PDB file of C-alpha atoms in Angstrom:
ATOM      1  CA  MET A  21      20.094  16.695  12.813  1.00  0.00           C
ATOM      2  CA  LEU A  22      17.165  16.065  10.485  1.00  0.00           C
ATOM      3  CA  HIS A  23      15.494  12.691  10.167  1.00  0.00           C
ATOM      4  CA  SER A  24      13.402  11.715   7.199  1.00  0.00           C
ATOM      5  CA  MET A  25      10.107   9.937   7.717  1.00  0.00           C
ATOM      6  CA  SER A  26      10.125   6.364   6.540  1.00  0.00           C
ATOM      7  CA  THR A  27       7.558   5.447   3.899  1.00  0.00           C
ATOM      8  CA  THR A  28       7.953   1.729   4.429  1.00  0.00           C
ATOM      9  CA  VAL A  29       5.204  -0.227   6.082  1.00  0.00           C
ATOM     10  CA  GLU A  30       6.082  -1.953   9.317  1.00  0.00           C
ATOM     11  CA  PRO A  31       5.998  -5.721   8.720  1.00  0.00           C
ATOM     12  CA  SER A  32       4.531  -6.234  12.177  1.00  0.00           C
ATOM     13  CA  SER A  33       1.155  -4.926  10.984  1.00  0.00           C
ATOM     14  CA  GLU A  34      -1.354  -7.730  11.341  1.00  0.00           C
ATOM     15  CA  ARG A  35      -4.443  -5.758  10.279  1.00  0.00           C
ATOM     16  CA  SER A  36      -6.432  -6.774   7.239  1.00  0.00           C
ATOM     17  CA  ALA A  37      -6.880  -4.493   4.246  1.00  0.00           C
ATOM     18  CA  ALA A  38     -10.535  -4.084   5.265  1.00  0.00           C
ATOM     19  CA  GLU A  39      -9.558  -2.886   8.750  1.00  0.00           C
ATOM     20  CA  VAL A  40      -7.096  -0.367   7.364  1.00  0.00           C
ATOM     21  CA  ASN A  41      -9.631   0.760   4.765  1.00  0.00           C
ATOM     22  CA  GLU A  42     -12.143   1.465   7.539  1.00  0.00           C
ATOM     23  CA  GLU A  43      -9.557   3.593   9.336  1.00  0.00           C
ATOM     24  CA  ILE A  44      -8.930   5.523   6.099  1.00  0.00           C
ATOM     25  CA  ARG A  45     -12.670   6.131   5.716  1.00  0.00           C
ATOM     26  CA  ALA A  46     -12.909   7.287   9.349  1.00  0.00           C
ATOM     27  CA  LEU A  47     -10.035   9.714   8.801  1.00  0.00           C
ATOM     28  CA  TRP A  48     -11.851  11.260   5.837  1.00  0.00           C
ATOM     29  CA  ARG A  49     -15.093  11.495   7.812  1.00  0.00           C
ATOM     30  CA  ARG A  50     -13.354  13.208  10.735  1.00  0.00           C
ATOM     31  CA  SER A  51     -11.586  15.652   8.410  1.00  0.00           C
ATOM     32  CA  GLY A  52     -14.764  16.763   6.658  1.00  0.00           C
ATOM     33  CA  GLY A  53     -13.176  16.015   3.292  1.00  0.00           C
ATOM     34  CA  THR A  54     -10.091  18.221   3.647  1.00  0.00           C
ATOM     35  CA  LEU A  55      -6.943  16.770   5.213  1.00  0.00           C
ATOM     36  CA  SER A  56      -4.513  18.892   7.221  1.00  0.00           C
ATOM     37  CA  GLY A  57      -0.781  18.317   6.803  1.00  0.00           C
ATOM     38  CA  GLU A  58      -0.716  15.933   9.759  1.00  0.00           C
ATOM     39  CA  GLN A  59      -3.795  14.091   8.511  1.00  0.00           C
ATOM     40  CA  ARG A  60      -2.275  13.840   5.034  1.00  0.00           C
ATOM     41  CA  ALA A  61       0.813  12.146   6.498  1.00  0.00           C
ATOM     42  CA  GLU A  62      -1.437   9.714   8.394  1.00  0.00           C
ATOM     43  CA  TYR A  63      -3.432   9.043   5.202  1.00  0.00           C
ATOM     44  CA  GLN A  64      -0.237   8.259   3.280  1.00  0.00           C
ATOM     45  CA  ARG A  65       0.899   5.873   6.015  1.00  0.00           C
ATOM     46  CA  LEU A  66      -2.493   4.149   6.013  1.00  0.00           C
ATOM     47  CA  VAL A  67      -2.548   3.788   2.216  1.00  0.00           C
ATOM     48  CA  LEU A  68       0.858   2.108   2.312  1.00  0.00           C
ATOM     49  CA  GLU A  69      -0.329  -0.197   5.092  1.00  0.00           C
ATOM     50  CA  TRP A  70      -3.498  -0.968   3.125  1.00  0.00           C
ATOM     51  CA  ALA A  71      -1.499  -1.772  -0.021  1.00  0.00           C
ATOM     52  CA  ALA A  72       0.753  -4.138   1.929  1.00  0.00           C
ATOM     53  CA  ALA A  73      -2.267  -5.888   3.463  1.00  0.00           C
ATOM     54  CA  ALA A  74      -4.351  -6.100   0.271  1.00  0.00           C
ATOM     55  CA  PRO A  75      -4.308  -9.471  -1.484  1.00  0.00           C
ATOM     56  CA  GLN A  76      -2.234  -9.487  -4.620  1.00  0.00           C
ATOM     57  CA  SER A  77      -4.295 -10.020  -7.765  1.00  0.00           C
ATOM     58  CA  VAL A  78      -3.334 -12.905 -10.013  1.00  0.00           C
ATOM     59  CA  GLN A  79      -3.119 -12.094 -13.707  1.00  0.00           C
ATOM     60  CA  ALA A  80      -4.622 -14.656 -16.074  1.00  0.00           C
ATOM     61  CA  ALA A  81      -2.294 -15.994 -18.741  1.00  0.00           C
TER      62      ALA A  81
END
């Protein structure tokens, strides 16, 4: 049986956008600028977590 990987962010994440952003930067530093398949999956997960944690911008009327 095959299981697909969820792309939803776990609501239990309590980290700030800045904390997640730092983890993204560390991932890029460790990779030397080229992500492996596993690192790419981690990057995608982190970007989704970052987007969920980032403050929503308010559009001016």
